[in-house]
Tab-separated table of C-alpha atoms (C1' of nucleotides) in Angstrom:
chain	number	residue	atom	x	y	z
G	1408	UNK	CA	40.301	-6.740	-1.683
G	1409	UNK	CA	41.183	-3.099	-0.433
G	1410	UNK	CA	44.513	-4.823	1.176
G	1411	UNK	CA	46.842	-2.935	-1.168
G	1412	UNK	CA	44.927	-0.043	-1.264
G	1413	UNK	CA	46.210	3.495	0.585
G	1414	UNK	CA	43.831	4.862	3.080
G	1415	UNK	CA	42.422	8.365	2.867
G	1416	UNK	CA	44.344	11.014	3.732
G	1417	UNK	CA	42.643	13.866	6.101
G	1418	UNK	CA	42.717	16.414	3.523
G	1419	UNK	CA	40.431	13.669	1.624
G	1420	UNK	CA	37.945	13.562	4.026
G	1421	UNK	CA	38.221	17.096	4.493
G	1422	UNK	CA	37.126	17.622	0.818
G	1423	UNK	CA	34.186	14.878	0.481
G	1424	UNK	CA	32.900	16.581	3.856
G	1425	UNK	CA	33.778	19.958	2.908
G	1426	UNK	CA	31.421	19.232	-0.752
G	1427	UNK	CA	29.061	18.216	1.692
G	1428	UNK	CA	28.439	21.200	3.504
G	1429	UNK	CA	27.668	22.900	0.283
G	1430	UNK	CA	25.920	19.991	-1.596
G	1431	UNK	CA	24.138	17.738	0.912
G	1432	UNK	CA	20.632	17.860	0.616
G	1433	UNK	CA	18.371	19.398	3.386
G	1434	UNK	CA	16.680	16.371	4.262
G	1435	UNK	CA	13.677	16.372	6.788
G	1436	UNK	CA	15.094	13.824	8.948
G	1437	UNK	CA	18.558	15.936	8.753
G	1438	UNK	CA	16.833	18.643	10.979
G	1439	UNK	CA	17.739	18.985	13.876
G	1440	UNK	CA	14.141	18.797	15.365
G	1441	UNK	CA	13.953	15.248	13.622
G	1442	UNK	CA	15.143	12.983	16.845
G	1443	UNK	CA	16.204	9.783	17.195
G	1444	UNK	CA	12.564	8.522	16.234
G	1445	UNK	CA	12.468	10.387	12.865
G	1446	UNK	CA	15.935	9.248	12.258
G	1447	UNK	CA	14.879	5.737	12.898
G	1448	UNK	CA	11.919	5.869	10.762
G	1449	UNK	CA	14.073	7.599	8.193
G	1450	UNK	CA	16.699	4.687	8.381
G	1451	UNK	CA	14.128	1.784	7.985
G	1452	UNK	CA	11.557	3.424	5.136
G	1453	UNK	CA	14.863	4.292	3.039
G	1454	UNK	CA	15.767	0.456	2.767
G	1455	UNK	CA	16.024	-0.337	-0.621
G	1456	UNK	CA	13.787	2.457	-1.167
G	1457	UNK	CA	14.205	5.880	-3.173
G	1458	UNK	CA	14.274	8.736	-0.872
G	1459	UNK	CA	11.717	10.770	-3.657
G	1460	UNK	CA	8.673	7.963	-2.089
G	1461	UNK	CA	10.005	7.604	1.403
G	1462	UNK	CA	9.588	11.607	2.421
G	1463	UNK	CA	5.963	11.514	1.855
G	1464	UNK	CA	5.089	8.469	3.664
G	1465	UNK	CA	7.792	10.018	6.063
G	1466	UNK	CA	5.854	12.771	7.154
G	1467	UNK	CA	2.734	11.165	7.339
G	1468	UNK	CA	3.995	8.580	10.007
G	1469	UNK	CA	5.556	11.314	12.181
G	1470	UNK	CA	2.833	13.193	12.377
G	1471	UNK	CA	0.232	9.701	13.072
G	1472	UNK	CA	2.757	8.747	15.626
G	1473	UNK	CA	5.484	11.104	16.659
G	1474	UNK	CA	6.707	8.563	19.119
G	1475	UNK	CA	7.424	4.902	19.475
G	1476	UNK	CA	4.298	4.612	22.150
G	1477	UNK	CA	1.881	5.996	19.622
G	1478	UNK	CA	2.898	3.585	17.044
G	1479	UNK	CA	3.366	0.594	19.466
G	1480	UNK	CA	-0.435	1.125	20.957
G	1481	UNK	CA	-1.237	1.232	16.831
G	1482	UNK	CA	-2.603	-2.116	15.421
G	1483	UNK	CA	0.050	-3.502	13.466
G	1484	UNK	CA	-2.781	-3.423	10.040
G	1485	UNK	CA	-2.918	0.437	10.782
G	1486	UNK	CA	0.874	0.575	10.221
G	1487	UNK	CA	0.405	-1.849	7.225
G	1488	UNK	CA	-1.949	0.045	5.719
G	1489	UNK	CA	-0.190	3.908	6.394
G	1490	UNK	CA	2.846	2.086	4.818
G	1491	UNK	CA	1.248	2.506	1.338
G	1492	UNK	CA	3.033	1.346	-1.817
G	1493	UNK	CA	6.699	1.756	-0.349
G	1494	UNK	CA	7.388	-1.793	-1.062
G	1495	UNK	CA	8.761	-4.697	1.532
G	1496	UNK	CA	5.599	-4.353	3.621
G	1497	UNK	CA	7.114	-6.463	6.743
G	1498	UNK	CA	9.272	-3.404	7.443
G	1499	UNK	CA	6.072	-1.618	8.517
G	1500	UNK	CA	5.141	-4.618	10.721
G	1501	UNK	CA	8.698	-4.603	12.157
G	1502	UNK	CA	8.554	-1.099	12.884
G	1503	UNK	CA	5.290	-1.714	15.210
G	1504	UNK	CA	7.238	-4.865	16.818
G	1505	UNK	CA	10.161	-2.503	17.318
G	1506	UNK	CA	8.147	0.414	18.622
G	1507	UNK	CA	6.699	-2.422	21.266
G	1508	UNK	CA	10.057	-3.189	22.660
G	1509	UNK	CA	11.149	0.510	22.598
G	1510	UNK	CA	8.247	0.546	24.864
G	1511	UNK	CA	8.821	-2.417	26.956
G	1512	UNK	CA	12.564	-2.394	27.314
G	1513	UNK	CA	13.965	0.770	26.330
G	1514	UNK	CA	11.517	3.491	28.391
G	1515	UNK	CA	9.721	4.287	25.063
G	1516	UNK	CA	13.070	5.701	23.789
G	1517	UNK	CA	14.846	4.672	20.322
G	1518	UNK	CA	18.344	3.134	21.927
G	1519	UNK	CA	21.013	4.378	21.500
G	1520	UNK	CA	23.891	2.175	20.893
G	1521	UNK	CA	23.925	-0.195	18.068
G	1522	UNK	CA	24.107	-3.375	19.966
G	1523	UNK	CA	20.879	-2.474	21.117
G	1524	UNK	CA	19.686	-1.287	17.949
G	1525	UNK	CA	20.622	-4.010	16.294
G	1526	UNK	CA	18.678	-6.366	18.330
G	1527	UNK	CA	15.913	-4.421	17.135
G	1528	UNK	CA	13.658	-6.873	14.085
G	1529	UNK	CA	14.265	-5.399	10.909
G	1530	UNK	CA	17.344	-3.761	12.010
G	1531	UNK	CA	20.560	-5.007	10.766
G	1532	UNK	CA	24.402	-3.704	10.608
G	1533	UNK	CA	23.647	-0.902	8.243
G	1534	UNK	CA	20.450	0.565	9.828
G	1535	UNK	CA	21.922	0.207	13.401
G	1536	UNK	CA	25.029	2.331	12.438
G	1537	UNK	CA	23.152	4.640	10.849
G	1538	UNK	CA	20.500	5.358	13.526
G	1539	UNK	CA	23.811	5.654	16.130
G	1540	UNK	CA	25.191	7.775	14.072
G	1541	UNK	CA	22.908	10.065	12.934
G	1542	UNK	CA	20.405	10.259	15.440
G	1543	UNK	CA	23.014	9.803	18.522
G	1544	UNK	CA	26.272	11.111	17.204
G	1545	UNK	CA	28.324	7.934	17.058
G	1546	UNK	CA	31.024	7.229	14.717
G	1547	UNK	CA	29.727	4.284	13.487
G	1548	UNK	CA	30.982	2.772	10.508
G	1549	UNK	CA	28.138	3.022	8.057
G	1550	UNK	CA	28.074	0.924	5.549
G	1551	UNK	CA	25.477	1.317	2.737
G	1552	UNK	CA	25.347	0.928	-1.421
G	1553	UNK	CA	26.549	4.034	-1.785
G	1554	UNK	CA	29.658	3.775	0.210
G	1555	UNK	CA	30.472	1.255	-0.705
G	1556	UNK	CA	30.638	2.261	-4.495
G	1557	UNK	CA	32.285	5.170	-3.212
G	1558	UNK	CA	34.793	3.272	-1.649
G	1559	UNK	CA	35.330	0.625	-4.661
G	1560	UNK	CA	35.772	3.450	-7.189
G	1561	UNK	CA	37.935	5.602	-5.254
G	1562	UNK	CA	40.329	3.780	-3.830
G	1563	UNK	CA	39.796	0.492	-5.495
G	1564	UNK	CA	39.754	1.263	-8.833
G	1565	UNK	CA	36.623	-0.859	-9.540
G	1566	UNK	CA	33.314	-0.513	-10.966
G	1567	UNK	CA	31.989	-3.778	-9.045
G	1568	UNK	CA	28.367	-2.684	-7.491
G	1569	UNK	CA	28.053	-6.108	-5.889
G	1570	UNK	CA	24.240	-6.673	-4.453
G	1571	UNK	CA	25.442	-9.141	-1.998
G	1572	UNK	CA	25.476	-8.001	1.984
G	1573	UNK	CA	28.888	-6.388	2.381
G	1574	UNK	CA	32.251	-8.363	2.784
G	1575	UNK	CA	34.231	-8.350	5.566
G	1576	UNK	CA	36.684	-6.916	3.684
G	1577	UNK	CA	34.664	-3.953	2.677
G	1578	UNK	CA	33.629	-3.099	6.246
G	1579	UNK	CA	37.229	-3.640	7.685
G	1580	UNK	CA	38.439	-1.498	5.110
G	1581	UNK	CA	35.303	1.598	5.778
G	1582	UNK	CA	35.983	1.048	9.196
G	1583	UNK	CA	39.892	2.040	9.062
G	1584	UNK	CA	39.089	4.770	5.763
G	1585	UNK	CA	36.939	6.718	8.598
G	1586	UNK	CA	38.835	9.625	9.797
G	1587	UNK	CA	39.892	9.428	13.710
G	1588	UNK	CA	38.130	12.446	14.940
G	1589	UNK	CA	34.532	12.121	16.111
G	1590	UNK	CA	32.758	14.897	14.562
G	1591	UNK	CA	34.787	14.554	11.466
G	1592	UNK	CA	33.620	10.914	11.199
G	1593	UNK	CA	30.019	11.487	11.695
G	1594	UNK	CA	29.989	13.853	8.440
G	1595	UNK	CA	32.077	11.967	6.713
G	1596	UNK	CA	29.348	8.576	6.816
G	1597	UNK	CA	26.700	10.356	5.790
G	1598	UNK	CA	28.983	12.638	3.076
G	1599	UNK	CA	30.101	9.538	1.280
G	1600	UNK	CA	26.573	8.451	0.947
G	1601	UNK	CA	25.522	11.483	0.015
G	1602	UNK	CA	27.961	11.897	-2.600
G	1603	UNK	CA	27.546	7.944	-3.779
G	1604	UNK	CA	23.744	9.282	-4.263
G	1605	UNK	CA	23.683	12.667	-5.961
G	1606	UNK	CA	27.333	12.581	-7.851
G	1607	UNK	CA	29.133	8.901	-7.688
G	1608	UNK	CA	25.905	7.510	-8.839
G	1609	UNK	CA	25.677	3.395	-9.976
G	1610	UNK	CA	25.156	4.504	-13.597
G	1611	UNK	CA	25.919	8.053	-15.515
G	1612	UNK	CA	28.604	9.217	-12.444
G	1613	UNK	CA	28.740	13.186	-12.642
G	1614	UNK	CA	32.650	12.605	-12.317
G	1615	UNK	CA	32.873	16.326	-13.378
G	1616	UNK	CA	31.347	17.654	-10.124
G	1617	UNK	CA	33.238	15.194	-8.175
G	1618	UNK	CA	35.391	16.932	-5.389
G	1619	UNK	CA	37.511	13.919	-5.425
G	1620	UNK	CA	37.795	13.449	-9.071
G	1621	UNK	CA	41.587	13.945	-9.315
G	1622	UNK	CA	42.236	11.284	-6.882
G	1623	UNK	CA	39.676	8.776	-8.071
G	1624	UNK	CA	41.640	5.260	-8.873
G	1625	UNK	CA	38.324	4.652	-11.123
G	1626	UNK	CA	38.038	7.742	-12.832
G	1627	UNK	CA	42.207	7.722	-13.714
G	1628	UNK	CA	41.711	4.251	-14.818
G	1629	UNK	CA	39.214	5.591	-17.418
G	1630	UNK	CA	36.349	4.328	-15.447
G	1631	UNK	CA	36.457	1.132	-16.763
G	1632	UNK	CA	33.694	-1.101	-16.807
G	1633	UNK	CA	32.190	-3.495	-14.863
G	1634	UNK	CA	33.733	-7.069	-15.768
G	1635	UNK	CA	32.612	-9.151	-12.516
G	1636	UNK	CA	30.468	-11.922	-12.988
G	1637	UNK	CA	26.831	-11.170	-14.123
G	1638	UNK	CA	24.753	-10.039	-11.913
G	1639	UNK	CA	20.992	-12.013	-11.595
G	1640	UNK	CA	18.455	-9.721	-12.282
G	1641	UNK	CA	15.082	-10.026	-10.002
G	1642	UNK	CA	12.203	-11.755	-11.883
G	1643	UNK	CA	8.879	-10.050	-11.479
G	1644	UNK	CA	6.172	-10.932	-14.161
G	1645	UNK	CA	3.886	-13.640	-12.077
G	1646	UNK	CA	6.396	-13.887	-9.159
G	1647	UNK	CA	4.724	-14.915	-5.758
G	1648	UNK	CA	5.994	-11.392	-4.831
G	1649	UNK	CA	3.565	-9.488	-7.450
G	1650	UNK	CA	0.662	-11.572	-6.392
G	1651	UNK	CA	1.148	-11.045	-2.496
G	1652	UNK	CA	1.700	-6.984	-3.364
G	1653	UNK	CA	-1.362	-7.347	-5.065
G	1654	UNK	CA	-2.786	-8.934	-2.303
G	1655	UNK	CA	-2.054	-6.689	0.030
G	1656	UNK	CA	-2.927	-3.869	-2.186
G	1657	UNK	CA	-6.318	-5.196	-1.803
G	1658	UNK	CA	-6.428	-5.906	1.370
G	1659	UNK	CA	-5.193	-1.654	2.030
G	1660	UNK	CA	-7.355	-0.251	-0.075
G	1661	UNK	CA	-10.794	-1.730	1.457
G	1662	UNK	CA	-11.187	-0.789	5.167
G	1663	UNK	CA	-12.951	-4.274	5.850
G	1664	UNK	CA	-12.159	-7.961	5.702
G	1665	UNK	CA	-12.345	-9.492	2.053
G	1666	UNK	CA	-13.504	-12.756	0.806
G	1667	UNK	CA	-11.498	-15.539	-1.266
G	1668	UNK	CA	-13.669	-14.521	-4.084
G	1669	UNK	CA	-12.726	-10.787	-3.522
G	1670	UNK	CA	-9.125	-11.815	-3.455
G	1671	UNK	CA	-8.666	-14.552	-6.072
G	1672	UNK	CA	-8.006	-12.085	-9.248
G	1673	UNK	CA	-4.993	-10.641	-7.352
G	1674	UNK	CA	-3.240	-13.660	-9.654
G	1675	UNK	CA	-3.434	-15.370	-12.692
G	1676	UNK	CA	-4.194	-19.233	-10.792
G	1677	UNK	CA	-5.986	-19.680	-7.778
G	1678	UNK	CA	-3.605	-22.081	-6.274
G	1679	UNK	CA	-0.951	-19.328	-6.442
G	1680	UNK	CA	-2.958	-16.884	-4.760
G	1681	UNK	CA	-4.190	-19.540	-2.082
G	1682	UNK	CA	-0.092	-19.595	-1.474
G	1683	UNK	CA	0.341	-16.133	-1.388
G	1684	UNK	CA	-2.602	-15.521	0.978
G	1685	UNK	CA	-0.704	-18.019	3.192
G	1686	UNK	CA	2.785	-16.969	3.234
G	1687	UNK	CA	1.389	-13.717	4.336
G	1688	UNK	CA	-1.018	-14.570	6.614
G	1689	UNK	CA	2.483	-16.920	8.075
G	1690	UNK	CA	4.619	-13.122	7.913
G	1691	UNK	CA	1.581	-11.817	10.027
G	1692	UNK	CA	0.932	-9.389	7.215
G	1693	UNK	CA	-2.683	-10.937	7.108
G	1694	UNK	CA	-4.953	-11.478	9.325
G	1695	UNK	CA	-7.486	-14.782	8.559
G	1696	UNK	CA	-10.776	-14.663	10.457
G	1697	UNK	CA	-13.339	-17.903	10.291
G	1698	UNK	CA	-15.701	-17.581	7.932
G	1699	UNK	CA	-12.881	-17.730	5.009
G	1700	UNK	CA	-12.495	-13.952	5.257
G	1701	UNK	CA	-8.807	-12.375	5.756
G	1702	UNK	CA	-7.718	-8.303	6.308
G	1703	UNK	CA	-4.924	-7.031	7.847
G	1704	UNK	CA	-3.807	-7.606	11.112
G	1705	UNK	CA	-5.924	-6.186	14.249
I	699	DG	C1'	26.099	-17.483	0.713
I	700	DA	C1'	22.100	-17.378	-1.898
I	701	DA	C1'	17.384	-16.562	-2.314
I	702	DG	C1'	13.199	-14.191	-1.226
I	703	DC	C1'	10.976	-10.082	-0.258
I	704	DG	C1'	7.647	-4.648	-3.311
I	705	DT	C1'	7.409	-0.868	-5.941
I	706	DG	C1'	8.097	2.497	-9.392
I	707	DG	C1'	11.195	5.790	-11.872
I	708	DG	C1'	14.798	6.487	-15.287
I	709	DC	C1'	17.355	5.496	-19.227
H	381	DT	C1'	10.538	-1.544	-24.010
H	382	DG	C1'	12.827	-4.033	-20.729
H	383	DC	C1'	16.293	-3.774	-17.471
H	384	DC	C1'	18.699	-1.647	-13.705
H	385	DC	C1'	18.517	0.335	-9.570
H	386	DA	C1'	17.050	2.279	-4.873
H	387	DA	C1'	20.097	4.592	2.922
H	388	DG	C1'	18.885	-3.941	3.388
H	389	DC	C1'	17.054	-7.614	6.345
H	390	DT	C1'	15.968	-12.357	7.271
H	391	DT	C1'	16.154	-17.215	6.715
DNA sequence: GAAGCGTGGGC
DNA sequence: TGCCCAAGCTT
């Protein structure tokens, strides 16, 4: 994949970065003021996560703990709870164990390379170029679902949207398509996922505000579709998964432990929900206490 | 590499 | 209405 396939040219990336100036959004965590912090809370809330729910939740964390030492001396339930409905709960549980070692090993600073991010729990190649990049000026190669739909359509020619963690392929090829020039490169990673998210978008593309358009291998194919294999859609509907989010839900919205009884309707069979309540309490999302009562963790 | 892990909006 | 998708990570 991508081995045939020319590289961009500069007056490519001057364009994509160029659209950017006048198109990217003005995100909080693009401020200036944000910091490295902000930036990292950005990075990990935005995981599979629509920016719309993460700003919110966002600015509520910042403000409860503006640095890693206020969230680290935190209980980890408190960051649980303040997490809300963003979905993937053990991010907010891997935030407080990161905020810990920020403490511990780093001076109470976010790092800032992305070997050291990346040693960070819930921090993997994506989130640790990111945070280097934007928060510390790094030209990281950042590789995210949007650039790498960019990437496919443009120079590929493809409509593949894979799910799968990138190939090697993919990030060998981002990694030489950055271009060579420092500042240049830090635009350009967050330009390409900015236009991946407002204009080269998985489905209705807005090909007519494209500033690449005319160069597009996808778009002068005739945007073909996607032909790949099929892709497995995620079950829901009595999953393990709903019943610990309801769980949890639960366990949020009361400020004090809950019962088995007060906990047993959050699924259809009581042997699921026994499951559930274990598989969390094994995550350290919950918290059991003796007396057959369970909240979230102190 | 595949599977598991939340949640809700949009088409 | 159901399905797809959203700045992925971990095992």
């Amino acid at each position: 994949m991508y081995a045939a396939h020319p590289l961009p040219t500069a007056a490519l990336h001057q364009r994509i970065n160029d659209w950017y100036a006048w198109h990217g959004r003005d995100l909080p965590w693009r401020a200036r003021d944000a910091g490295p912090w902000g930036v990292y809370l950005s990075e990990v809330m935005a995981q599979q996560t629509p920016l719309s729910r993460v700003e919110p939740v966002w600015r509520e964390w910042l403000q409860r703990w503006p640095t890693p030492a206020a969230l680290a001396a935190a209980a980890p339930g408190d960051a649980v709870r303040a997490w809300g409905r963003l979905g993937y709960p053990r991010r907010a549980l891997r935030l407080h164990e990161a905020a810990t070692i920020m403490v511990e090993r780093h001076g109470g600073a976010v790092p800032d390379t992305s070997e050291e991010l990346l040693a960070l729990p819930g921090v993997g190649a994506y989130t640790a170029a990111a945070v280097a990049c934007f928060a510390f000026g790094l030209p990281e190669v950042v590789v995210d679902t949007n650039v790498r739909r960019v990437l496919a359509r443009l120079i590929e020619g493809s409509a593949q949207s894979s799910r799968a963690t990138p190939s090697r392929a993919e990030s060998e090829f981002a990694a030489r398509a950055m271009p060579r020039e420092r500042h240049t490169a830090t635009v350009w990673n967050v330009a390409v996922m900015e236009l991946g998210a407002l204009v080269c978008v998985a489905r209705g593309p807005r090909c007519g505000q494209c500033p690449v358009a005319d160069l597009c291998a996808w778009n002068l194919a005739g945007r073909p579709a996607y032909d790949g294999p099929a892709r497995r859609g995620q079950t829901w509907k009595g999953t393990d998964r709903q019943v610990r989010g309801e769980l949890l839900r639960r366990l949020r919205d009361r400020h004090h432990a809950l019962t088995l009884r007060e906990l047993r309707d959050a699924g259809p069979q009581d042997v699921q929900v026994l499951r559930c309540l274990d598989s969390l309490v094994a995550d350290g999302l919950v918290e059991p206490l003796t007396g057959g009562r369970f909240q979230l963790p102190s």
